[in-house]
Structures are given as structure tokens and as C-alpha cells.
mmCIF file of C-alpha atoms in Angstrom:
data_model
loop_
_atom_site.group_PDB
_atom_site.id
_atom_site.type_symbol
_atom_site.label_atom_id
_atom_site.label_comp_id
_atom_site.label_asym_id
_atom_site.label_seq_id
_atom_site.Cartn_x
_atom_site.Cartn_y
_atom_site.Cartn_z
ATOM 1 C CA MET A 845 120.726 119.471 -14.950
ATOM 2 C CA SER A 846 119.907 115.830 -15.619
ATOM 3 C CA ALA A 847 116.356 114.475 -15.215
ATOM 4 C CA PRO A 848 115.698 112.361 -12.141
ATOM 5 C CA ILE A 849 115.865 108.634 -12.703
ATOM 6 C CA LYS A 850 112.441 106.941 -12.351
ATOM 7 C CA GLU A 851 112.335 103.922 -10.185
ATOM 8 C CA SER A 852 110.904 100.799 -11.883
ATOM 9 C CA ALA A 853 107.722 99.301 -10.424
ATOM 10 C CA PRO A 854 108.205 96.085 -8.466
ATOM 11 C CA PRO A 855 107.249 92.940 -10.383
ATOM 12 C CA ALA A 856 103.745 91.607 -9.753
ATOM 13 C CA ARG A 857 103.744 88.685 -7.412
ATOM 14 C CA ARG A 858 102.014 85.551 -8.589
ATOM 15 C CA PRO A 859 99.232 84.227 -6.370
ATOM 16 C CA VAL A 860 100.430 81.415 -4.240
ATOM 17 C CA ASP A 861 98.635 78.123 -4.892
ATOM 18 C CA ARG A 862 97.782 76.930 -1.418
ATOM 19 C CA THR A 863 95.970 73.765 -2.534
ATOM 20 C CA PRO A 864 97.811 70.763 -1.170
ATOM 21 C CA ALA A 865 99.675 68.796 -3.761
ATOM 22 C CA ARG A 866 98.226 65.400 -4.422
ATOM 23 C CA PRO A 867 100.663 62.679 -3.465
ATOM 24 C CA ARG A 868 101.898 60.452 -6.234
ATOM 25 C CA ASP A 869 100.738 57.372 -4.328
ATOM 26 C CA GLU A 870 97.116 58.565 -4.415
ATOM 27 C CA ARG A 871 97.345 59.213 -8.161
ATOM 28 C CA GLY A 872 98.675 55.741 -8.739
ATOM 29 C CA GLU A 873 95.959 54.214 -6.588
ATOM 30 C CA GLY A 874 93.320 56.157 -8.537
ATOM 31 C CA VAL A 875 94.634 54.877 -11.869
ATOM 32 C CA VAL A 876 94.790 51.297 -10.604
ATOM 33 C CA LEU A 877 91.264 51.539 -9.186
ATOM 34 C CA ASN A 878 89.968 53.018 -12.448
ATOM 35 C CA VAL A 879 91.545 50.267 -14.527
ATOM 36 C CA PHE A 880 90.242 47.584 -12.165
ATOM 37 C CA SER A 881 86.668 48.963 -12.168
ATOM 38 C CA HIS A 882 86.538 49.311 -15.954
ATOM 39 C CA GLY A 883 88.018 45.863 -16.419
ATOM 40 C CA PHE A 884 85.479 44.356 -14.031
ATOM 41 C CA LEU A 885 82.608 46.113 -15.839
ATOM 42 C CA ALA A 886 83.895 44.889 -19.209
ATOM 43 C CA LEU A 887 84.118 41.321 -17.890
ATOM 44 C CA TRP A 888 80.616 41.587 -16.415
ATOM 45 C CA ALA A 889 79.278 42.855 -19.755
ATOM 46 C CA LEU A 890 80.843 39.913 -21.571
ATOM 47 C CA LEU A 891 79.352 37.445 -19.096
ATOM 48 C CA ILE A 892 75.901 38.872 -19.840
ATOM 49 C CA VAL A 893 76.122 39.592 -23.565
ATOM 50 C CA LEU A 894 77.829 36.386 -24.730
ATOM 51 C CA PRO A 895 75.163 33.955 -23.374
ATOM 52 C CA LEU A 896 72.406 36.119 -24.841
ATOM 53 C CA LEU A 897 74.176 36.228 -28.191
ATOM 54 C CA TRP A 898 74.715 32.460 -28.111
ATOM 55 C CA LEU A 899 71.030 31.963 -27.310
ATOM 56 C CA VAL A 900 69.859 34.084 -30.228
ATOM 57 C CA LEU A 901 72.277 32.470 -32.664
ATOM 58 C CA SER A 902 71.282 28.976 -31.543
ATOM 59 C CA SER A 903 67.675 29.671 -32.461
ATOM 60 C CA PHE A 904 68.738 29.900 -36.114
ATOM 61 C CA LYS A 905 70.524 26.547 -36.079
ATOM 62 C CA SER A 906 69.301 22.995 -36.504
ATOM 63 C CA ASP A 907 69.576 20.182 -33.973
ATOM 64 C CA VAL A 908 72.421 18.651 -35.958
ATOM 65 C CA GLN A 909 74.377 21.891 -36.076
ATOM 66 C CA ILE A 910 73.846 22.556 -32.363
ATOM 67 C CA GLY A 911 75.115 19.074 -31.543
ATOM 68 C CA SER A 912 78.129 19.267 -33.860
ATOM 69 C CA SER A 913 79.155 22.911 -33.423
ATOM 70 C CA ALA A 914 77.403 24.620 -30.553
ATOM 71 C CA PHE A 915 79.465 27.818 -30.874
ATOM 72 C CA GLY A 916 79.534 28.041 -34.660
ATOM 73 C CA TRP A 917 77.630 30.474 -36.859
ATOM 74 C CA PRO A 918 74.252 29.398 -38.249
ATOM 75 C CA GLU A 919 74.211 28.059 -41.758
ATOM 76 C CA ASN A 920 70.604 29.120 -42.426
ATOM 77 C CA TRP A 921 69.217 32.440 -41.171
ATOM 78 C CA SER A 922 65.575 31.517 -41.701
ATOM 79 C CA LEU A 923 62.874 32.792 -39.338
ATOM 80 C CA ASP A 924 60.746 29.663 -39.695
ATOM 81 C CA VAL A 925 61.790 28.423 -36.263
ATOM 82 C CA PHE A 926 60.215 31.493 -34.644
ATOM 83 C CA SER A 927 56.917 30.854 -36.404
ATOM 84 C CA ARG A 928 57.045 27.215 -35.283
ATOM 85 C CA ALA A 929 57.675 28.287 -31.692
ATOM 86 C CA TRP A 930 54.787 30.762 -31.912
ATOM 87 C CA ASP A 931 52.439 28.080 -33.264
ATOM 88 C CA LYS A 932 53.450 25.583 -30.574
ATOM 89 C CA GLY A 933 51.988 27.793 -27.867
ATOM 90 C CA ILE A 934 54.456 30.622 -27.291
ATOM 91 C CA GLY A 935 52.031 33.013 -28.962
ATOM 92 C CA ASP A 936 49.235 32.184 -26.511
ATOM 93 C CA TYR A 937 51.586 32.371 -23.540
ATOM 94 C CA PHE A 938 52.894 35.716 -24.759
ATOM 95 C CA ILE A 939 49.382 37.145 -25.096
ATOM 96 C CA ASN A 940 48.407 35.887 -21.628
ATOM 97 C CA THR A 941 51.447 37.565 -20.115
ATOM 98 C CA VAL A 942 50.700 40.856 -21.869
ATOM 99 C CA ILE A 943 47.071 40.770 -20.687
ATOM 100 C CA VAL A 944 48.161 40.320 -17.073
ATOM 101 C CA LEU A 945 50.855 43.018 -17.170
ATOM 102 C CA VAL A 946 48.650 45.581 -18.935
ATOM 103 C CA PHE A 947 46.491 45.681 -15.802
ATOM 104 C CA SER A 948 48.893 44.711 -13.016
ATOM 105 C CA VAL A 949 51.696 47.207 -13.686
ATOM 106 C CA PRO A 950 49.540 50.388 -14.008
ATOM 107 C CA LEU A 951 47.437 49.419 -10.979
ATOM 108 C CA THR A 952 50.581 48.698 -8.980
ATOM 109 C CA MET A 953 51.968 52.125 -9.887
ATOM 110 C CA LEU A 954 48.675 53.852 -9.048
ATOM 111 C CA PHE A 955 48.085 52.238 -5.650
ATOM 112 C CA GLY A 956 51.774 52.273 -4.726
ATOM 113 C CA SER A 957 52.275 55.953 -5.546
ATOM 114 C CA MET A 958 49.108 56.927 -3.668
ATOM 115 C CA ALA A 959 50.154 55.029 -0.543
ATOM 116 C CA ALA A 960 53.732 56.317 -0.737
ATOM 117 C CA TYR A 961 52.549 59.908 -1.186
ATOM 118 C CA VAL A 962 50.298 59.800 1.874
ATOM 119 C CA LEU A 963 53.012 58.204 4.012
ATOM 120 C CA ALA A 964 55.629 60.696 2.819
ATOM 121 C CA ARG A 965 53.656 63.976 2.951
ATOM 122 C CA TYR A 966 50.944 63.593 5.610
ATOM 123 C CA PRO A 967 52.059 62.987 9.213
ATOM 124 C CA PHE A 968 49.564 61.038 11.288
ATOM 125 C CA ARG A 969 49.614 58.573 14.147
ATOM 126 C CA GLY A 970 50.866 55.214 12.974
ATOM 127 C CA ASN A 971 52.564 56.635 9.877
ATOM 128 C CA ARG A 972 55.947 55.069 10.538
ATOM 129 C CA LEU A 973 54.391 51.800 11.640
ATOM 130 C CA MET A 974 52.502 51.497 8.369
ATOM 131 C CA TYR A 975 55.623 52.412 6.396
ATOM 132 C CA TYR A 976 57.662 49.732 8.160
ATOM 133 C CA PHE A 977 54.823 47.317 7.468
ATOM 134 C CA PHE A 978 55.319 47.862 3.733
ATOM 135 C CA VAL A 979 59.102 47.576 4.087
ATOM 136 C CA ALA A 980 58.699 44.286 5.954
ATOM 137 C CA GLY A 981 56.507 43.035 3.113
ATOM 138 C CA ALA A 982 59.368 43.623 0.683
ATOM 139 C CA MET A 983 61.644 41.415 2.805
ATOM 140 C CA PHE A 984 59.100 38.634 3.314
ATOM 141 C CA PRO A 985 59.893 35.551 1.156
ATOM 142 C CA VAL A 986 57.043 34.737 -1.177
ATOM 143 C CA PHE A 987 57.675 30.994 -0.734
ATOM 144 C CA LEU A 988 56.391 31.175 2.845
ATOM 145 C CA ALA A 989 53.031 32.546 1.696
ATOM 146 C CA LEU A 990 52.306 30.170 -1.175
ATOM 147 C CA VAL A 991 50.049 27.769 0.735
ATOM 148 C CA PRO A 992 47.789 30.374 2.423
ATOM 149 C CA LEU A 993 47.846 32.417 -0.789
ATOM 150 C CA PHE A 994 46.645 29.422 -2.804
ATOM 151 C CA PHE A 995 43.720 28.734 -0.471
ATOM 152 C CA MET A 996 42.823 32.427 -0.291
ATOM 153 C CA VAL A 997 42.666 32.754 -4.078
ATOM 154 C CA LYS A 998 40.790 29.460 -4.294
ATOM 155 C CA ARG A 999 38.203 30.661 -1.788
ATOM 156 C CA LEU A 1000 37.703 33.741 -3.957
ATOM 157 C CA ASP A 1001 37.195 31.398 -6.959
ATOM 158 C CA MET A 1002 40.025 33.103 -8.862
ATOM 159 C CA LEU A 1003 42.386 30.216 -9.547
ATOM 160 C CA ASN A 1004 43.482 30.036 -13.183
ATOM 161 C CA THR A 1005 42.005 33.482 -13.875
ATOM 162 C CA TYR A 1006 43.597 36.696 -15.056
ATOM 163 C CA GLN A 1007 42.065 38.773 -12.274
ATOM 164 C CA GLY A 1008 43.409 36.458 -9.576
ATOM 165 C CA LEU A 1009 46.978 36.668 -10.887
ATOM 166 C CA ILE A 1010 46.652 40.442 -11.393
ATOM 167 C CA LEU A 1011 45.613 40.987 -7.770
ATOM 168 C CA VAL A 1012 48.454 38.804 -6.503
ATOM 169 C CA TYR A 1013 50.987 40.621 -8.705
ATOM 170 C CA ILE A 1014 49.774 43.970 -7.346
ATOM 171 C CA ALA A 1015 50.092 42.800 -3.744
ATOM 172 C CA TYR A 1016 53.488 41.260 -4.507
ATOM 173 C CA SER A 1017 54.891 44.472 -6.058
ATOM 174 C CA LEU A 1018 53.345 47.052 -3.710
ATOM 175 C CA PRO A 1019 55.987 46.904 -0.915
ATOM 176 C CA PHE A 1020 58.913 47.735 -3.195
ATOM 177 C CA THR A 1021 56.889 50.390 -5.020
ATOM 178 C CA VAL A 1022 55.894 52.120 -1.774
ATOM 179 C CA PHE A 1023 59.456 51.925 -0.454
ATOM 180 C CA PHE A 1024 60.905 53.441 -3.633
ATOM 181 C CA MET A 1025 58.292 56.150 -4.157
ATOM 182 C CA HIS A 1026 58.227 57.130 -0.475
ATOM 183 C CA ALA A 1027 61.844 58.277 -0.671
ATOM 184 C CA PHE A 1028 61.149 60.048 -3.971
ATOM 185 C CA PHE A 1029 58.079 61.968 -2.777
ATOM 186 C CA ARG A 1030 59.989 63.251 0.255
ATOM 187 C CA THR A 1031 62.445 65.033 -2.039
ATOM 188 C CA LEU A 1032 59.777 66.968 -3.958
ATOM 189 C CA PRO A 1033 59.369 70.646 -2.978
ATOM 190 C CA SER A 1034 56.313 71.573 -0.928
ATOM 191 C CA ALA A 1035 55.994 75.093 -2.347
ATOM 192 C CA VAL A 1036 54.326 73.927 -5.566
ATOM 193 C CA PHE A 1037 51.829 71.818 -3.643
ATOM 194 C CA GLU A 1038 51.023 74.701 -1.274
ATOM 195 C CA ALA A 1039 50.536 77.054 -4.227
ATOM 196 C CA ALA A 1040 48.088 74.613 -5.814
ATOM 197 C CA ILE A 1041 46.123 74.358 -2.544
ATOM 198 C CA LEU A 1042 45.992 78.159 -2.255
ATOM 199 C CA ASP A 1043 44.651 78.349 -5.813
ATOM 200 C CA GLY A 1044 41.712 76.164 -4.776
ATOM 201 C CA ALA A 1045 42.857 72.723 -5.873
ATOM 202 C CA SER A 1046 41.764 69.775 -3.769
ATOM 203 C CA HIS A 1047 44.266 67.308 -2.351
ATOM 204 C CA THR A 1048 43.286 64.750 -4.974
ATOM 205 C CA ARG A 1049 43.690 67.198 -7.843
ATOM 206 C CA ALA A 1050 46.991 68.482 -6.447
ATOM 207 C CA PHE A 1051 48.284 64.925 -6.280
ATOM 208 C CA PHE A 1052 47.290 63.874 -9.798
ATOM 209 C CA GLN A 1053 48.010 67.160 -11.600
ATOM 210 C CA VAL A 1054 50.955 68.566 -9.626
ATOM 211 C CA MET A 1055 52.852 66.031 -7.530
ATOM 212 C CA LEU A 1056 52.474 62.952 -9.723
ATOM 213 C CA PRO A 1057 53.881 64.642 -12.871
ATOM 214 C CA MET A 1058 56.827 65.879 -10.799
ATOM 215 C CA ALA A 1059 57.497 62.282 -9.744
ATOM 216 C CA LYS A 1060 57.558 61.021 -13.331
ATOM 217 C CA PRO A 1061 61.266 59.925 -13.265
ATOM 218 C CA GLY A 1062 60.688 57.836 -10.161
ATOM 219 C CA LEU A 1063 57.472 56.361 -11.537
ATOM 220 C CA LEU A 1064 59.196 55.386 -14.754
ATOM 221 C CA SER A 1065 62.097 53.738 -12.934
ATOM 222 C CA VAL A 1066 59.991 51.690 -10.527
ATOM 223 C CA GLY A 1067 57.586 50.871 -13.365
ATOM 224 C CA ILE A 1068 60.422 49.299 -15.356
ATOM 225 C CA PHE A 1069 61.499 47.264 -12.334
ATOM 226 C CA ASN A 1070 57.949 46.058 -11.740
ATOM 227 C CA THR A 1071 57.544 45.147 -15.405
ATOM 228 C CA LEU A 1072 60.745 43.105 -15.372
ATOM 229 C CA GLY A 1073 59.831 41.401 -12.108
ATOM 230 C CA GLN A 1074 56.303 40.492 -13.142
ATOM 231 C CA TRP A 1075 57.325 39.445 -16.648
ATOM 232 C CA ASN A 1076 59.916 36.999 -15.256
ATOM 233 C CA GLN A 1077 57.794 35.768 -12.334
ATOM 234 C CA PHE A 1078 57.575 31.979 -12.240
ATOM 235 C CA ILE A 1079 56.552 30.664 -8.828
ATOM 236 C CA LEU A 1080 53.310 32.662 -8.471
ATOM 237 C CA PRO A 1081 51.772 31.757 -11.860
ATOM 238 C CA THR A 1082 52.908 28.151 -11.415
ATOM 239 C CA VAL A 1083 50.836 27.927 -8.229
ATOM 240 C CA LEU A 1084 47.856 30.055 -9.270
ATOM 241 C CA MET A 1085 47.493 29.436 -13.031
ATOM 242 C CA GLN A 1086 46.855 25.699 -13.148
ATOM 243 C CA PRO A 1087 43.643 24.319 -14.732
ATOM 244 C CA GLN A 1088 41.359 22.934 -12.014
ATOM 245 C CA SER A 1089 39.521 20.557 -14.346
ATOM 246 C CA GLY A 1090 39.694 19.235 -17.871
ATOM 247 C CA ASP A 1091 37.261 21.897 -19.055
ATOM 248 C CA ASP A 1092 39.338 24.822 -17.795
ATOM 249 C CA PRO A 1093 41.466 26.556 -20.437
ATOM 250 C CA GLU A 1094 45.232 26.796 -20.036
ATOM 251 C CA ARG A 1095 46.119 30.397 -19.220
ATOM 252 C CA TYR A 1096 49.829 29.822 -18.825
ATOM 253 C CA VAL A 1097 52.167 32.808 -18.916
ATOM 254 C CA LEU A 1098 55.530 32.821 -20.665
ATOM 255 C CA THR A 1099 57.566 31.408 -17.791
ATOM 256 C CA GLN A 1100 55.165 28.473 -17.533
ATOM 257 C CA GLY A 1101 54.929 28.192 -21.298
ATOM 258 C CA LEU A 1102 58.670 27.675 -21.752
ATOM 259 C CA ILE A 1103 58.625 24.760 -19.292
ATOM 260 C CA GLN A 1104 55.535 23.388 -21.020
ATOM 261 C CA LEU A 1105 57.269 23.675 -24.390
ATOM 262 C CA GLN A 1106 60.252 21.747 -23.088
ATOM 263 C CA GLN A 1107 58.063 19.006 -21.632
ATOM 264 C CA GLN A 1108 56.089 18.641 -24.862
ATOM 265 C CA GLN A 1109 59.220 17.741 -26.810
ATOM 266 C CA GLY A 1110 59.824 14.469 -24.983
ATOM 267 C CA TYR A 1111 62.433 12.357 -26.747
ATOM 268 C CA ALA A 1112 61.973 14.197 -30.048
ATOM 269 C CA SER A 1113 63.911 17.267 -28.977
ATOM 270 C CA ASP A 1114 63.629 20.470 -30.992
ATOM 271 C CA LEU A 1115 66.197 22.735 -29.375
ATOM 272 C CA PRO A 1116 65.935 25.560 -31.948
ATOM 273 C CA VAL A 1117 62.235 25.972 -31.105
ATOM 274 C CA LEU A 1118 63.054 26.134 -27.404
ATOM 275 C CA PHE A 1119 65.796 28.706 -28.026
ATOM 276 C CA ALA A 1120 63.432 30.693 -30.221
ATOM 277 C CA GLY A 1121 60.811 30.686 -27.457
ATOM 278 C CA VAL A 1122 63.315 31.990 -24.936
ATOM 279 C CA THR A 1123 64.373 34.677 -27.422
ATOM 280 C CA ILE A 1124 60.766 35.749 -27.938
ATOM 281 C CA ALA A 1125 60.326 36.023 -24.177
ATOM 282 C CA MET A 1126 63.564 37.954 -23.785
ATOM 283 C CA ILE A 1127 63.419 40.518 -26.599
ATOM 284 C CA PRO A 1128 60.499 42.667 -25.304
ATOM 285 C CA MET A 1129 62.203 43.284 -21.953
ATOM 286 C CA LEU A 1130 65.489 44.141 -23.644
ATOM 287 C CA VAL A 1131 63.711 46.621 -25.893
ATOM 288 C CA VAL A 1132 61.893 48.208 -22.952
ATOM 289 C CA TYR A 1133 65.025 48.563 -20.847
ATOM 290 C CA LEU A 1134 67.230 49.861 -23.656
ATOM 291 C CA SER A 1135 64.547 52.350 -24.705
ATOM 292 C CA PHE A 1136 64.149 53.796 -21.198
ATOM 293 C CA GLN A 1137 67.715 53.322 -19.951
ATOM 294 C CA ARG A 1138 68.439 57.020 -19.480
ATOM 295 C CA GLN A 1139 65.105 57.653 -17.780
ATOM 296 C CA VAL A 1140 65.734 54.782 -15.376
ATOM 297 C CA GLN A 1141 69.169 56.147 -14.477
ATOM 298 C CA ALA A 1142 67.746 59.645 -14.039
ATOM 299 C CA GLY A 1143 64.999 58.338 -11.777
ATOM 300 C CA LEU A 1144 67.461 56.391 -9.621
ATOM 301 C CA THR A 1145 69.822 59.355 -9.174
ATOM 302 C CA SER A 1146 67.351 62.263 -9.017
ATOM 303 C CA ALA A 1147 66.440 61.659 -5.395
ATOM 304 C CA THR A 1148 70.122 61.729 -4.394
ATOM 305 C CA LEU A 1149 70.892 64.812 -6.472
ATOM 306 C CA LYS A 1150 67.986 66.747 -4.985
#
């Protein structure tokens, strides 16, 4: 008697992919958009890098070479022009700018983060009104406040002084700092703060030792923006840092110093010295931004990611 024939098992069915197929038109549009965006970014990078490169190279040239071949390579790569620019006043202007920013930027970050933290974490009557007051200050043109600001600083006897310009820089940068840090502090978790309060920490200690370190990416980002803005500020020091008499010293900052250097040349132009002065004023900010580029990007995106 023959053995019964075994029936073969049915073949396993493949899972059906129910994800909708992407139309070819959308793929083509994505490729075109990607090429357009990258091409635009490359063009934007060239528009920024090429003038900076031309500026640095021109500082190594002579007046004759700049006049004959403005886009040629320098024949002499000597650094003497930078020492001449430093001796003609750029060194003093550079030191004055550093003195002002050493105090104005940290104080702006301290007062701005404290105000933003209170507005973001403590509800009280008038909270939103005060927040909108800071936001309105960020949209207020500084040109409209120059005349009353001048007389206010003059009444305080702080014209042509470091402390007067420092206080004005702090007031000028506070609205943006509060606006930026307010949104950042609202994203921080409350559990860590509550745990610190339960452990016996005061509100001040919880802010400085718990919440402020957690907001380090945001502080670093807004600190870089404030440094760039105050370093390149021109209209405020032009109004407030003018000698009131012949006995007053000149405490010009770099933006004023470059104009002063250009005016001192008169008919005997020395373009390499002027280019070298601009390069000296530009290099520190490039170094700061390139050094903290990743931290700035992380600070700008952390609030959205959280």
C-alpha cells in the first residue's frame, strides 16, 4: 500500500506595502528645489567671502598696486602695514572697544536672563504687559531716541565715558535678550526646579545653579549676537563718545576709529593702512563666530526641538 502524498504548505505571502507611492512629479520638484537652494547658498557664500578675501589681500598691497591691479595678488606679504595701522590709533580704538564690551555684554546677559526668567516662570499681574514692553523696545528705532538719550547721558555727566556707553549698550540690547531668553526659559522642565526647591534651595540659588546652567545654549547664542551688535555699533558711540572739551581724551571705539583714520589721511591716502584697520576690526568677530558656530546653531534650534 503506497504512502499518502503530503500536501505542500502554501507559499508565505509577502506583506503588502500600503504606503502611497510618491509621484514622480514630487520627486522632480524636490530635486529642483534642492539644487536651487544649494545654488543660492553657494552664491550667497561667494558674495560674502569674496569681498572679505579682497579686503584682506588689499591690506598687503601698496597704493600703486591697488590702483594698477585691484584684484591682483600682493607682491609683498609684509605685516608692516598692520603695525602702522595699530600705531595710527587702531590699537587705542581696539582697546576702548574691548573695555566697553567686557562689561556691557556680561551685564546684558545677566540682567536680560534674570528679567526673562521671571517673566517666563512666575505668573503675576502685568506679566504680559511687561513682556510686550520689552518686545516693543526691540522694535523701537534707536534714531528716534538719540536726542533725549544724549541729554539724559549729559545730565548724568557720562558723555565720553566708558560707563555711559556701557549703560546705553545694556539698555539697547536688553529687549532682544529678554525676547530670546523668554522663549528659551519656557521650554525648560519645571521638575528640576521643583526638586531644587524641595531640597531647600532658594529661588535665587535655584536660578543661578540649576536653571541658568540649563539655559547655557541659549545664553551662548544670544551672547554672540549681542557681541556682534555691540562691536559693530556706530551711531550710539558717535553721539555719546565725543570729547566735550580740548582737555577730554578721545575714547573712540573701532567704528569711530575707522572713520577717524580715513579722515586723517586727507589727500595723502594710505589705503593699505585703512584696509588693515578694517581687517583688524573684522578678525576678532570672525574668530568668535567660527569658534562657537555649532553652539550658536544648537542654541537657536534647541527651543524648537524641545
